[in-house]
Amino acid sequence: MSILLMTILVAASILTPAIANENKQIKKISAAEEVLRMSATAPDKGIPKELLGRAECIGVFPGLKKAAFVVGGEFGRGVFTCRQEDGAMGAPAFFTIGGGSFGWQFGGQEADLILLIMNEHGVKHLLQDKFTLGGEASAAAGPVGRTAQAATDAQMHAEILSWSRSRGVFLGASLKGTVIKPNKKATEEFYGRPVTAADILVAQSVKAPRAAKSFRETATRYSRRTT
């Protein structure tokens, strides 16, 4: 076997797992984009558009499995994107969600989760190694409908609002005790180098890959602020 052939085979053995992992993250972003689109366009029962417009960051965790809630521990993976100075949503960072008691009230075997970070205090929690909803970060189940007029005082002052979606139905989701933390491995696989959630979401010093373009455009379109 020639040295050139051996070099090619070694390189292929290294790159193949990396490409597979990157594709896995791309699929996760694509799924998150679809969930976000559904949440913003659901007639009458979606997430209020003015809350999307007020949000500093949007988190989407697609396809959470019911069985995982029973077992506990890490049960979901998704992405967060945060608002840039020009109002557009920026590059995504990957996160995991787990622990606590979710309270599976959906009536299905699988559900999607959407989180809105509503202020700077909530954003600061995203930069920690991990944080707990209802603990370090105040959280509330989000209101459902075309407008946020029916929101309670607790909802309007919460750092984080949350919703679940199962079989096309949106509900405010109570996530007290749930732990959220950056998924460093997935983020590094997607960007091809070591980067942090702070680099991506706050410092915005990391350029978004082409694979994130559609997700960013969708997030920006549905969270556009009115003047």
One Martini backbone bead per residue (centre of mass of N, CA, C, O) as a GRO file, in nm:
protein
  227
    1MET     BB    1   0.095   0.037   0.024
    2SER     BB    2   0.080   0.352  -0.017
    3ILE     BB    3   0.132   0.647   0.136
    4LEU     BB    4  -0.104   0.799   0.008
    5LEU     BB    5  -0.327   0.593   0.079
    6MET     BB    6  -0.283   0.595   0.383
    7THR     BB    7  -0.343   0.895   0.422
    8ILE     BB    8  -0.634   0.888   0.316
    9LEU     BB    9  -0.747   0.679   0.520
   10VAL     BB   10  -0.684   0.837   0.775
   11ALA     BB   11  -0.842   1.093   0.706
   12ALA     BB   12  -1.117   0.952   0.673
   13SER     BB   13  -1.133   0.839   0.969
   14ILE     BB   14  -1.147   1.131   1.090
   15LEU     BB   15  -1.377   1.283   0.919
   16THR     BB   16  -1.635   1.112   0.931
   17PRO     BB   17  -1.728   1.169   1.226
   18ALA     BB   18  -1.731   1.478   1.198
   19ILE     BB   19  -1.946   1.491   0.975
   20ALA     BB   20  -2.168   1.340   1.126
   21ASN     BB   21  -2.190   1.545   1.362
   22GLU     BB   22  -2.255   1.792   1.193
   23ASN     BB   23  -2.517   1.676   1.067
   24LYS     BB   24  -2.665   1.650   1.338
   25GLN     BB   25  -2.673   1.958   1.393
   26ILE     BB   26  -2.821   2.040   1.137
   27LYS     BB   27  -3.080   1.881   1.201
   28LYS     BB   28  -3.144   2.033   1.461
   29ILE     BB   29  -3.177   2.314   1.331
   30SER     BB   30  -3.400   2.237   1.133
   31ALA     BB   31  -3.603   2.150   1.350
   32ALA     BB   32  -3.608   2.421   1.503
   33GLU     BB   33  -3.719   2.590   1.272
   34GLU     BB   34  -3.992   2.444   1.245
   35VAL     BB   35  -4.093   2.497   1.531
   36LEU     BB   36  -4.081   2.806   1.517
   37ARG     BB   37  -4.276   2.840   1.284
   38MET     BB   38  -4.519   2.707   1.424
   39SER     BB   39  -4.530   2.901   1.674
   40ALA     BB   40  -4.583   3.169   1.487
   41THR     BB   41  -4.838   3.037   1.291
   42ALA     BB   42  -5.041   2.956   1.482
   43PRO     BB   43  -5.371   2.962   1.511
   44ASP     BB   44  -5.443   3.136   1.816
   45LYS     BB   45  -5.218   2.904   1.966
   46GLY     BB   46  -4.964   3.058   1.982
   47ILE     BB   47  -4.707   3.266   2.008
   48PRO     BB   48  -4.680   3.572   2.086
   49LYS     BB   49  -4.540   3.817   1.892
   50GLU     BB   50  -4.455   4.028   2.112
   51LEU     BB   51  -4.269   3.827   2.263
   52LEU     BB   52  -4.074   3.773   2.036
   53GLY     BB   53  -3.997   4.080   2.010
   54ARG     BB   54  -3.884   4.097   2.319
   55ALA     BB   55  -3.678   3.897   2.287
   56GLU     BB   56  -3.334   3.812   2.329
   57CYS     BB   57  -3.395   3.497   2.322
   58ILE     BB   58  -3.400   3.171   2.151
   59GLY     BB   59  -3.530   2.846   2.235
   60VAL     BB   60  -3.488   2.508   2.086
   61PHE     BB   61  -3.647   2.176   2.159
   62PRO     BB   62  -3.662   1.903   1.976
   63GLY     BB   63  -3.797   1.598   2.038
   64LEU     BB   64  -3.905   1.511   2.315
   65LYS     BB   65  -3.906   1.234   2.517
   66LYS     BB   66  -4.105   1.075   2.737
   67ALA     BB   67  -3.915   0.856   2.861
   68ALA     BB   68  -3.692   1.060   2.962
   69PHE     BB   69  -3.859   1.181   3.201
   70VAL     BB   70  -3.856   0.927   3.379
   71VAL     BB   71  -3.546   0.888   3.404
   72GLY     BB   72  -3.388   1.143   3.353
   73GLY     BB   73  -3.186   1.391   3.316
   74GLU     BB   74  -3.082   1.410   3.010
   75PHE     BB   75  -3.347   1.502   2.746
   76GLY     BB   76  -3.226   1.759   2.577
   77ARG     BB   77  -3.173   1.919   2.252
   78GLY     BB   78  -3.049   2.248   2.142
   79VAL     BB   79  -3.108   2.601   2.064
   80PHE     BB   80  -2.959   2.930   2.064
   81THR     BB   81  -3.063   3.272   1.999
   82CYS     BB   82  -2.947   3.613   1.967
   83ARG     BB   83  -2.958   3.944   1.975
   84GLN     BB   84  -2.860   4.199   1.788
   85GLU     BB   85  -2.802   4.529   1.734
   86ASP     BB   86  -2.994   4.516   1.461
   87GLY     BB   87  -3.220   4.276   1.565
   88ALA     BB   88  -3.104   4.030   1.482
   89MET     BB   89  -3.037   3.701   1.474
   90GLY     BB   90  -2.791   3.491   1.563
   91ALA     BB   91  -2.587   3.266   1.628
   92PRO     BB   92  -2.577   2.938   1.726
   93ALA     BB   93  -2.622   2.749   2.031
   94PHE     BB   94  -2.571   2.467   2.221
   95PHE     BB   95  -2.804   2.269   2.427
   96THR     BB   96  -2.916   2.144   2.740
   97ILE     BB   97  -3.188   1.951   2.902
   98GLY     BB   98  -3.270   1.888   3.259
   99GLY     BB   99  -3.415   1.769   3.508
  100GLY     BB  100  -3.639   1.763   3.721
  101SER     BB  101  -3.994   1.857   3.667
  102PHE     BB  102  -4.196   1.871   3.393
  103GLY     BB  103  -4.472   1.765   3.325
  104TRP     BB  104  -4.651   1.559   3.125
  105GLN     BB  105  -4.924   1.732   2.942
  106PHE     BB  106  -4.968   1.643   2.625
  107GLY     BB  107  -5.049   1.333   2.512
  108GLY     BB  108  -4.766   1.227   2.412
  109GLN     BB  109  -4.439   1.102   2.299
  110GLU     BB  110  -4.382   1.399   2.188
  111ALA     BB  111  -4.191   1.714   2.220
  112ASP     BB  112  -4.169   2.061   2.215
  113LEU     BB  113  -3.942   2.337   2.299
  114ILE     BB  114  -3.991   2.684   2.408
  115LEU     BB  115  -3.771   2.966   2.468
  116LEU     BB  116  -3.775   3.287   2.637
  117ILE     BB  117  -3.556   3.555   2.665
  118MET     BB  118  -3.644   3.875   2.820
  119ASN     BB  119  -3.353   3.951   2.950
  120GLU     BB  120  -3.040   4.013   3.073
  121HIS     BB  121  -3.054   3.815   3.308
  122GLY     BB  122  -3.117   3.569   3.133
  123VAL     BB  123  -2.861   3.582   2.959
  124LYS     BB  124  -2.652   3.537   3.185
  125HIS     BB  125  -2.732   3.238   3.236
  126LEU     BB  126  -2.626   3.125   2.960
  127LEU     BB  127  -2.310   3.173   3.056
  128GLN     BB  128  -2.323   2.948   3.228
  129ASP     BB  129  -2.270   2.622   3.302
  130LYS     BB  130  -2.544   2.649   3.473
  131PHE     BB  131  -2.912   2.646   3.516
  132THR     BB  132  -3.217   2.709   3.706
  133LEU     BB  133  -3.543   2.685   3.686
  134GLY     BB  134  -3.664   2.869   3.960
  135GLY     BB  135  -3.392   2.964   4.064
  136GLU     BB  136  -3.183   3.157   3.923
  137ALA     BB  137  -3.431   3.156   3.721
  138SER     BB  138  -3.704   3.309   3.623
  139ALA     BB  139  -4.013   3.126   3.556
  140ALA     BB  140  -4.275   3.073   3.297
  141ALA     BB  141  -4.560   3.006   3.162
  142GLY     BB  142  -4.675   3.075   2.864
  143PRO     BB  143  -4.878   3.238   2.669
  144VAL     BB  144  -5.166   3.182   2.458
  145GLY     BB  145  -5.179   3.350   2.144
  146ARG     BB  146  -5.189   3.638   1.961
  147THR     BB  147  -5.164   3.770   2.244
  148ALA     BB  148  -5.043   3.914   2.572
  149GLN     BB  149  -5.296   4.021   2.742
  150ALA     BB  150  -5.333   3.745   2.930
  151ALA     BB  151  -5.102   3.796   3.094
  152THR     BB  152  -4.942   3.776   3.373
  153ASP     BB  153  -4.738   3.920   3.595
  154ALA     BB  154  -4.537   3.684   3.611
  155GLN     BB  155  -4.490   3.659   3.306
  156MET     BB  156  -4.397   3.964   3.250
  157HIS     BB  157  -4.142   3.920   3.480
  158ALA     BB  158  -3.999   3.702   3.352
  159GLU     BB  159  -3.704   3.578   3.221
  160ILE     BB  160  -3.865   3.306   3.143
  161LEU     BB  161  -4.037   3.148   2.875
  162SER     BB  162  -4.267   2.861   2.822
  163TRP     BB  163  -4.317   2.595   2.573
  164SER     BB  164  -4.529   2.346   2.428
  165ARG     BB  165  -4.536   2.080   2.164
  166SER     BB  166  -4.820   1.866   2.064
  167ARG     BB  167  -4.986   1.785   1.798
  168GLY     BB  168  -5.002   2.114   1.740
  169VAL     BB  169  -5.004   2.192   2.049
  170PHE     BB  170  -5.005   2.468   2.268
  171LEU     BB  171  -4.825   2.516   2.584
  172GLY     BB  172  -4.763   2.600   2.883
  173ALA     BB  173  -4.448   2.543   3.056
  174SER     BB  174  -4.340   2.383   3.345
  175LEU     BB  175  -3.973   2.405   3.462
  176LYS     BB  176  -3.917   2.342   3.746
  177GLY     BB  177  -3.575   2.242   3.799
  178THR     BB  178  -3.454   2.290   3.533
  179VAL     BB  179  -3.160   2.222   3.342
  180ILE     BB  180  -2.927   2.446   3.181
  181LYS     BB  181  -2.669   2.384   2.926
  182PRO     BB  182  -2.399   2.383   2.754
  183ASN     BB  183  -2.300   2.227   2.437
  184LYS     BB  184  -1.984   2.202   2.363
  185LYS     BB  185  -1.952   1.969   2.162
  186ALA     BB  186  -2.166   2.054   1.951
  187THR     BB  187  -2.052   2.336   1.894
  188GLU     BB  188  -1.768   2.244   1.798
  189GLU     BB  189  -1.868   2.064   1.567
  190PHE     BB  190  -2.014   2.291   1.405
  191TYR     BB  191  -1.750   2.501   1.401
  192GLY     BB  192  -1.460   2.340   1.418
  193ARG     BB  193  -1.418   2.475   1.713
  194PRO     BB  194  -1.343   2.638   1.994
  195VAL     BB  195  -1.643   2.754   2.153
  196THR     BB  196  -1.863   2.974   2.309
  197ALA     BB  197  -2.159   3.101   2.407
  198ALA     BB  198  -2.046   3.387   2.452
  199ASP     BB  199  -1.919   3.427   2.173
  200ILE     BB  200  -2.194   3.393   2.019
  201LEU     BB  201  -2.435   3.549   2.188
  202VAL     BB  202  -2.269   3.818   2.287
  203ALA     BB  203  -2.002   3.889   2.134
  204GLN     BB  204  -2.029   3.801   1.833
  205SER     BB  205  -1.735   3.652   1.715
  206VAL     BB  206  -1.907   3.441   1.546
  207LYS     BB  207  -1.956   3.299   1.255
  208ALA     BB  208  -2.208   3.185   1.076
  209PRO     BB  209  -2.290   2.926   0.922
  210ARG     BB  210  -2.462   2.834   0.648
  211ALA     BB  211  -2.644   2.620   0.807
  212ALA     BB  212  -2.778   2.881   0.982
  213LYS     BB  213  -2.931   3.080   0.796
  214SER     BB  214  -3.232   2.990   0.801
  215PHE     BB  215  -3.274   3.006   1.105
  216ARG     BB  216  -3.208   3.306   1.140
  217GLU     BB  217  -3.423   3.417   0.947
  218THR     BB  218  -3.666   3.301   1.099
  219ALA     BB  219  -3.611   3.431   1.375
  220THR     BB  220  -3.615   3.723   1.270
  221ARG     BB  221  -3.896   3.736   1.139
  222TYR     BB  222  -4.065   3.647   1.415
  223SER     BB  223  -3.888   3.880   1.604
  224ARG     BB  224  -3.967   4.142   1.505
  225ARG     BB  225  -3.946   4.477   1.569
  226THR     BB  226  -4.149   4.737   1.654
  227THR     BB  227  -4.166   5.107   1.624
   0.00000   0.00000   0.00000
